[in-house]
Amino acid sequence: MPTDRRTVLADAAIGVLADAGMRGLTHRAVDRAANLPPGTTSAYYRTRQALLTALVRRLVALDQAEFQEIGARTPVLRNAAELTAGLLAFTGLRLAGEGRRRSLARYACAVESVHHPELREILVPRENLARQAVQDFLAAHGVEDAEERTVTLLTCVDGLVFDRLVNGGSVSGQEIHGLVVAALR
C-alpha cells in the first residue's frame, strides 16, 4: 500500500471512479474510500479537476509500470502463437480484479478527456517495453510499417477489452489470433 498521501488519494479515486462512475467521483467519496477524515482529499486536491488530473497521472503511472514489467519478462516473440498468447493474457489482466477497475476508470477518463484536452495529453499512449516487443515482432516478420501496425493492433485489442467490459464475457484466443494475422499481412 502506498504511504504517500497523494498516491493513496489517487488510488482511492481510481477505485471510486471504477465503482461509481464520473458522477460518483467526489472529494467525500474519495475520503471514504481512502478511509481518511472528511476534507482530506480537498486539502490535497482543491478542485475536482485537480483530483481528476491526479487520478489520470496515477492511472498512467500504474499502466506504464505494468507494461514495463510485462515487456521485461517477455522473451523475444518467435511466432504468431506466442504473440497471441501474450495479448490474450494481457486482456485477461484488463478484465479481472484491479486491472478491470483500472480499465473502467481509464475508459471513463478517456471520455472525459474529450472535454478536458489536458487529460488527453496525459492519457496519450507511451513507449514501453511491452509495446516495443510487439513492434519488434512485427518488424522481424517483415511488416514494413511495424510502428503503425503495432498501434492498430493494440488499439483493436483495447477495443475488445472495452467491448467485454461493457457487454460481459472474455476475449477469445481466436479473436486475438485474427488480429495478429491481420497485422502480419
PDB file of C-alpha atoms in Angstrom:
ATOM      1  CA  MET A   1       0.000   0.000   0.000  1.00  0.00           C
ATOM      2  CA  PRO A   2       1.430   3.390  -0.928  1.00  0.00           C
ATOM      3  CA  THR A   3       2.343   5.592   2.003  1.00  0.00           C
ATOM      4  CA  ASP A   4       2.399   8.938   0.200  1.00  0.00           C
ATOM      5  CA  ARG A   5      -0.937  10.630   0.953  1.00  0.00           C
ATOM      6  CA  ARG A   6      -1.364  11.957  -2.600  1.00  0.00           C
ATOM      7  CA  THR A   7      -0.817   8.459  -4.023  1.00  0.00           C
ATOM      8  CA  VAL A   8      -3.258   6.952  -1.526  1.00  0.00           C
ATOM      9  CA  LEU A   9      -5.870   9.512  -2.585  1.00  0.00           C
ATOM     10  CA  ALA A  10      -5.245   8.987  -6.308  1.00  0.00           C
ATOM     11  CA  ASP A  11      -5.529   5.211  -5.877  1.00  0.00           C
ATOM     12  CA  ALA A  12      -8.763   5.656  -3.930  1.00  0.00           C
ATOM     13  CA  ALA A  13     -10.059   7.992  -6.659  1.00  0.00           C
ATOM     14  CA  ILE A  14      -9.379   5.315  -9.295  1.00  0.00           C
ATOM     15  CA  GLY A  15     -11.454   2.881  -7.260  1.00  0.00           C
ATOM     16  CA  VAL A  16     -14.284   5.376  -6.764  1.00  0.00           C
ATOM     17  CA  LEU A  17     -14.369   6.171 -10.469  1.00  0.00           C
ATOM     18  CA  ALA A  18     -14.400   2.473 -11.390  1.00  0.00           C
ATOM     19  CA  ASP A  19     -17.158   1.685  -8.895  1.00  0.00           C
ATOM     20  CA  ALA A  20     -19.342   4.795  -9.073  1.00  0.00           C
ATOM     21  CA  GLY A  21     -18.578   6.418 -12.432  1.00  0.00           C
ATOM     22  CA  MET A  22     -17.688  10.018 -13.175  1.00  0.00           C
ATOM     23  CA  ARG A  23     -20.689  11.430 -11.308  1.00  0.00           C
ATOM     24  CA  GLY A  24     -19.727   9.472  -8.210  1.00  0.00           C
ATOM     25  CA  LEU A  25     -16.175  10.853  -8.158  1.00  0.00           C
ATOM     26  CA  THR A  26     -16.340  13.391  -5.344  1.00  0.00           C
ATOM     27  CA  HIS A  27     -13.890  14.537  -2.713  1.00  0.00           C
ATOM     28  CA  ARG A  28     -16.058  12.989   0.005  1.00  0.00           C
ATOM     29  CA  ALA A  29     -16.301   9.663  -1.810  1.00  0.00           C
ATOM     30  CA  VAL A  30     -12.514   9.558  -2.134  1.00  0.00           C
ATOM     31  CA  ASP A  31     -12.122  10.403   1.568  1.00  0.00           C
ATOM     32  CA  ARG A  32     -14.386   7.464   2.423  1.00  0.00           C
ATOM     33  CA  ALA A  33     -12.659   5.091   0.008  1.00  0.00           C
ATOM     34  CA  ALA A  34      -9.235   6.045   1.374  1.00  0.00           C
ATOM     35  CA  ASN A  35     -10.519   5.694   4.932  1.00  0.00           C
ATOM     36  CA  LEU A  36      -9.402   9.243   5.715  1.00  0.00           C
ATOM     37  CA  PRO A  37     -11.131  12.060   7.602  1.00  0.00           C
ATOM     38  CA  PRO A  38     -13.589  14.243   5.671  1.00  0.00           C
ATOM     39  CA  GLY A  39     -11.840  17.114   3.942  1.00  0.00           C
ATOM     40  CA  THR A  40      -8.552  15.284   3.401  1.00  0.00           C
ATOM     41  CA  THR A  41      -8.968  14.959  -0.372  1.00  0.00           C
ATOM     42  CA  SER A  42      -9.974  18.606  -0.794  1.00  0.00           C
ATOM     43  CA  ALA A  43      -6.943  19.663   1.253  1.00  0.00           C
ATOM     44  CA  TYR A  44      -4.660  17.954  -1.258  1.00  0.00           C
ATOM     45  CA  TYR A  45      -6.722  18.485  -4.410  1.00  0.00           C
ATOM     46  CA  ARG A  46      -8.742  21.687  -4.104  1.00  0.00           C
ATOM     47  CA  THR A  47     -10.805  21.222  -7.243  1.00  0.00           C
ATOM     48  CA  ARG A  48     -12.446  18.266  -8.904  1.00  0.00           C
ATOM     49  CA  GLN A  49     -10.247  18.891 -11.947  1.00  0.00           C
ATOM     50  CA  ALA A  50      -7.102  18.690  -9.781  1.00  0.00           C
ATOM     51  CA  LEU A  51      -8.367  15.397  -8.359  1.00  0.00           C
ATOM     52  CA  LEU A  52      -9.173  14.058 -11.811  1.00  0.00           C
ATOM     53  CA  THR A  53      -5.748  15.083 -13.133  1.00  0.00           C
ATOM     54  CA  ALA A  54      -4.030  13.325 -10.217  1.00  0.00           C
ATOM     55  CA  LEU A  55      -6.150  10.233 -10.840  1.00  0.00           C
ATOM     56  CA  VAL A  56      -5.192  10.162 -14.542  1.00  0.00           C
ATOM     57  CA  ARG A  57      -1.500  10.661 -13.778  1.00  0.00           C
ATOM     58  CA  ARG A  58      -1.579   7.788 -11.285  1.00  0.00           C
ATOM     59  CA  LEU A  59      -3.503   5.575 -13.703  1.00  0.00           C
ATOM     60  CA  VAL A  60      -0.907   6.159 -16.422  1.00  0.00           C
ATOM     61  CA  ALA A  61       1.937   5.524 -13.967  1.00  0.00           C
ATOM     62  CA  LEU A  62       0.386   2.200 -12.904  1.00  0.00           C
ATOM     63  CA  ASP A  63      -0.215   1.185 -16.522  1.00  0.00           C
ATOM     64  CA  GLN A  64       3.316   2.101 -17.579  1.00  0.00           C
ATOM     65  CA  ALA A  65       4.803   0.134 -14.687  1.00  0.00           C
ATOM     66  CA  GLU A  66       2.694  -2.872 -15.681  1.00  0.00           C
ATOM     67  CA  PHE A  67       3.697  -2.579 -19.356  1.00  0.00           C
ATOM     68  CA  GLN A  68       7.369  -2.264 -18.446  1.00  0.00           C
ATOM     69  CA  GLU A  69       7.156  -5.363 -16.236  1.00  0.00           C
ATOM     70  CA  ILE A  70       5.339  -7.369 -18.913  1.00  0.00           C
ATOM     71  CA  GLY A  71       7.849  -6.274 -21.540  1.00  0.00           C
ATOM     72  CA  ALA A  72      10.839  -7.042 -19.316  1.00  0.00           C
ATOM     73  CA  ARG A  73       9.722 -10.617 -18.678  1.00  0.00           C
ATOM     74  CA  THR A  74       8.571 -11.307 -22.246  1.00  0.00           C
ATOM     75  CA  PRO A  75      11.133 -13.284 -24.223  1.00  0.00           C
ATOM     76  CA  VAL A  76      11.641 -12.400 -27.868  1.00  0.00           C
ATOM     77  CA  LEU A  77       8.408 -13.408 -29.582  1.00  0.00           C
ATOM     78  CA  ARG A  78       9.072 -16.047 -32.232  1.00  0.00           C
ATOM     79  CA  ASN A  79       5.693 -16.676 -33.817  1.00  0.00           C
ATOM     80  CA  ALA A  80       2.071 -15.553 -34.044  1.00  0.00           C
ATOM     81  CA  ALA A  81       1.009 -18.101 -31.435  1.00  0.00           C
ATOM     82  CA  GLU A  82       3.334 -16.568 -28.841  1.00  0.00           C
ATOM     83  CA  LEU A  83       2.131 -13.043 -29.592  1.00  0.00           C
ATOM     84  CA  THR A  84      -1.474 -14.235 -29.466  1.00  0.00           C
ATOM     85  CA  ALA A  85      -0.893 -15.898 -26.091  1.00  0.00           C
ATOM     86  CA  GLY A  86       0.745 -12.762 -24.699  1.00  0.00           C
ATOM     87  CA  LEU A  87      -2.041 -10.475 -25.867  1.00  0.00           C
ATOM     88  CA  LEU A  88      -4.669 -12.895 -24.593  1.00  0.00           C
ATOM     89  CA  ALA A  89      -3.019 -12.947 -21.165  1.00  0.00           C
ATOM     90  CA  PHE A  90      -2.957  -9.153 -21.227  1.00  0.00           C
ATOM     91  CA  THR A  91      -6.700  -8.953 -21.956  1.00  0.00           C
ATOM     92  CA  GLY A  92      -7.276 -11.270 -19.013  1.00  0.00           C
ATOM     93  CA  LEU A  93      -5.388  -8.844 -16.775  1.00  0.00           C
ATOM     94  CA  ARG A  94      -7.514  -5.959 -18.049  1.00  0.00           C
ATOM     95  CA  LEU A  95     -10.816  -7.754 -17.454  1.00  0.00           C
ATOM     96  CA  ALA A  96     -10.331  -9.059 -13.913  1.00  0.00           C
ATOM     97  CA  GLY A  97      -9.565  -7.704 -10.453  1.00  0.00           C
ATOM     98  CA  GLU A  98      -7.631  -4.466 -10.173  1.00  0.00           C
ATOM     99  CA  GLY A  99      -6.974  -4.489 -13.913  1.00  0.00           C
ATOM    100  CA  ARG A 100     -10.730  -4.388 -14.518  1.00  0.00           C
ATOM    101  CA  ARG A 101     -11.138  -1.467 -12.132  1.00  0.00           C
ATOM    102  CA  ARG A 102      -8.302   0.415 -13.811  1.00  0.00           C
ATOM    103  CA  SER A 103      -9.783  -0.326 -17.240  1.00  0.00           C
ATOM    104  CA  LEU A 104     -13.158   1.061 -16.188  1.00  0.00           C
ATOM    105  CA  ALA A 105     -11.500   4.174 -14.775  1.00  0.00           C
ATOM    106  CA  ARG A 106      -9.307   4.585 -17.881  1.00  0.00           C
ATOM    107  CA  TYR A 107     -12.273   4.500 -20.258  1.00  0.00           C
ATOM    108  CA  ALA A 108     -14.225   6.970 -18.115  1.00  0.00           C
ATOM    109  CA  CYS A 109     -11.203   9.294 -18.204  1.00  0.00           C
ATOM    110  CA  ALA A 110     -10.839   8.861 -21.966  1.00  0.00           C
ATOM    111  CA  VAL A 111     -14.425  10.025 -22.465  1.00  0.00           C
ATOM    112  CA  GLU A 112     -13.885  12.914 -20.048  1.00  0.00           C
ATOM    113  CA  SER A 113     -10.750  13.938 -21.964  1.00  0.00           C
ATOM    114  CA  VAL A 114     -12.966  14.958 -24.872  1.00  0.00           C
ATOM    115  CA  HIS A 115     -13.985  17.933 -22.727  1.00  0.00           C
ATOM    116  CA  HIS A 116     -10.617  18.354 -20.995  1.00  0.00           C
ATOM    117  CA  PRO A 117      -7.757  18.162 -23.520  1.00  0.00           C
ATOM    118  CA  GLU A 118      -5.170  18.408 -20.730  1.00  0.00           C
ATOM    119  CA  LEU A 119      -6.267  14.914 -19.653  1.00  0.00           C
ATOM    120  CA  ARG A 120      -5.887  13.633 -23.211  1.00  0.00           C
ATOM    121  CA  GLU A 121      -2.243  14.720 -23.178  1.00  0.00           C
ATOM    122  CA  ILE A 122      -1.624  12.620 -20.078  1.00  0.00           C
ATOM    123  CA  LEU A 123      -3.511   9.620 -21.489  1.00  0.00           C
ATOM    124  CA  VAL A 124      -1.599   9.517 -24.803  1.00  0.00           C
ATOM    125  CA  PRO A 125      -0.020   6.051 -25.175  1.00  0.00           C
ATOM    126  CA  ARG A 126       3.615   5.992 -24.155  1.00  0.00           C
ATOM    127  CA  GLU A 127       6.562   3.952 -25.326  1.00  0.00           C
ATOM    128  CA  ASN A 128       7.183   0.928 -23.141  1.00  0.00           C
ATOM    129  CA  LEU A 129       8.830  -2.477 -23.319  1.00  0.00           C
ATOM    130  CA  ALA A 130       5.588  -4.377 -23.996  1.00  0.00           C
ATOM    131  CA  ARG A 131       4.696  -2.170 -26.974  1.00  0.00           C
ATOM    132  CA  GLN A 132       8.273  -2.450 -28.206  1.00  0.00           C
ATOM    133  CA  ALA A 133       8.122  -6.264 -28.043  1.00  0.00           C
ATOM    134  CA  VAL A 134       5.063  -6.236 -30.323  1.00  0.00           C
ATOM    135  CA  GLN A 135       6.677  -3.769 -32.721  1.00  0.00           C
ATOM    136  CA  ASP A 136       9.922  -5.769 -32.823  1.00  0.00           C
ATOM    137  CA  PHE A 137       7.961  -8.944 -33.575  1.00  0.00           C
ATOM    138  CA  LEU A 138       6.111  -7.330 -36.470  1.00  0.00           C
ATOM    139  CA  ALA A 139       9.307  -5.798 -37.873  1.00  0.00           C
ATOM    140  CA  ALA A 140      11.128  -9.149 -37.608  1.00  0.00           C
ATOM    141  CA  HIS A 141       8.329 -10.718 -39.636  1.00  0.00           C
ATOM    142  CA  GLY A 142       8.695  -8.268 -42.497  1.00  0.00           C
ATOM    143  CA  VAL A 143       5.965  -5.768 -41.666  1.00  0.00           C
ATOM    144  CA  GLU A 144       7.235  -2.529 -43.214  1.00  0.00           C
ATOM    145  CA  ASP A 145       5.107  -0.144 -41.159  1.00  0.00           C
ATOM    146  CA  ALA A 146       5.594  -2.044 -37.892  1.00  0.00           C
ATOM    147  CA  GLU A 147       5.139   1.017 -35.695  1.00  0.00           C
ATOM    148  CA  GLU A 148       1.775   1.933 -37.252  1.00  0.00           C
ATOM    149  CA  ARG A 149       0.625  -1.691 -37.296  1.00  0.00           C
ATOM    150  CA  THR A 150       1.546  -2.020 -33.623  1.00  0.00           C
ATOM    151  CA  VAL A 151      -0.663   0.937 -32.778  1.00  0.00           C
ATOM    152  CA  THR A 152      -3.505  -0.524 -34.848  1.00  0.00           C
ATOM    153  CA  LEU A 153      -3.157  -3.999 -33.344  1.00  0.00           C
ATOM    154  CA  LEU A 154      -3.047  -2.730 -29.758  1.00  0.00           C
ATOM    155  CA  THR A 155      -5.956  -0.378 -30.406  1.00  0.00           C
ATOM    156  CA  CYS A 156      -8.013  -3.298 -31.691  1.00  0.00           C
ATOM    157  CA  VAL A 157      -7.116  -5.364 -28.616  1.00  0.00           C
ATOM    158  CA  ASP A 158      -8.116  -2.388 -26.471  1.00  0.00           C
ATOM    159  CA  GLY A 159     -11.437  -2.274 -28.342  1.00  0.00           C
ATOM    160  CA  LEU A 160     -12.081  -5.923 -27.491  1.00  0.00           C
ATOM    161  CA  VAL A 161     -11.378  -5.193 -23.821  1.00  0.00           C
ATOM    162  CA  PHE A 162     -13.764  -2.243 -23.914  1.00  0.00           C
ATOM    163  CA  ASP A 163     -16.471  -4.354 -25.546  1.00  0.00           C
ATOM    164  CA  ARG A 164     -16.167  -7.082 -22.911  1.00  0.00           C
ATOM    165  CA  LEU A 165     -16.213  -4.575 -20.058  1.00  0.00           C
ATOM    166  CA  VAL A 166     -19.464  -3.165 -21.415  1.00  0.00           C
ATOM    167  CA  ASN A 167     -21.104  -6.359 -22.667  1.00  0.00           C
ATOM    168  CA  GLY A 168     -19.527  -9.020 -20.471  1.00  0.00           C
ATOM    169  CA  GLY A 169     -17.565 -12.089 -21.398  1.00  0.00           C
ATOM    170  CA  SER A 170     -13.932 -12.622 -22.197  1.00  0.00           C
ATOM    171  CA  VAL A 171     -11.736 -12.172 -25.225  1.00  0.00           C
ATOM    172  CA  SER A 172     -11.065 -15.398 -27.106  1.00  0.00           C
ATOM    173  CA  GLY A 173      -7.776 -16.618 -28.463  1.00  0.00           C
ATOM    174  CA  GLN A 174      -9.404 -16.858 -31.869  1.00  0.00           C
ATOM    175  CA  GLU A 175     -10.249 -13.142 -31.840  1.00  0.00           C
ATOM    176  CA  ILE A 176      -6.717 -12.161 -30.847  1.00  0.00           C
ATOM    177  CA  HIS A 177      -5.184 -14.574 -33.363  1.00  0.00           C
ATOM    178  CA  GLY A 178      -7.275 -12.985 -36.132  1.00  0.00           C
ATOM    179  CA  LEU A 179      -5.943  -9.547 -35.199  1.00  0.00           C
ATOM    180  CA  VAL A 180      -2.347 -10.806 -35.111  1.00  0.00           C
ATOM    181  CA  VAL A 181      -2.723 -12.461 -38.533  1.00  0.00           C
ATOM    182  CA  ALA A 182      -4.209  -9.238 -39.929  1.00  0.00           C
ATOM    183  CA  ALA A 183      -1.295  -7.226 -38.526  1.00  0.00           C
ATOM    184  CA  LEU A 184       1.173  -9.569 -40.218  1.00  0.00           C
ATOM    185  CA  ARG A 185      -0.437  -9.191 -43.667  1.00  0.00           C
TER     186      ARG A 185
END
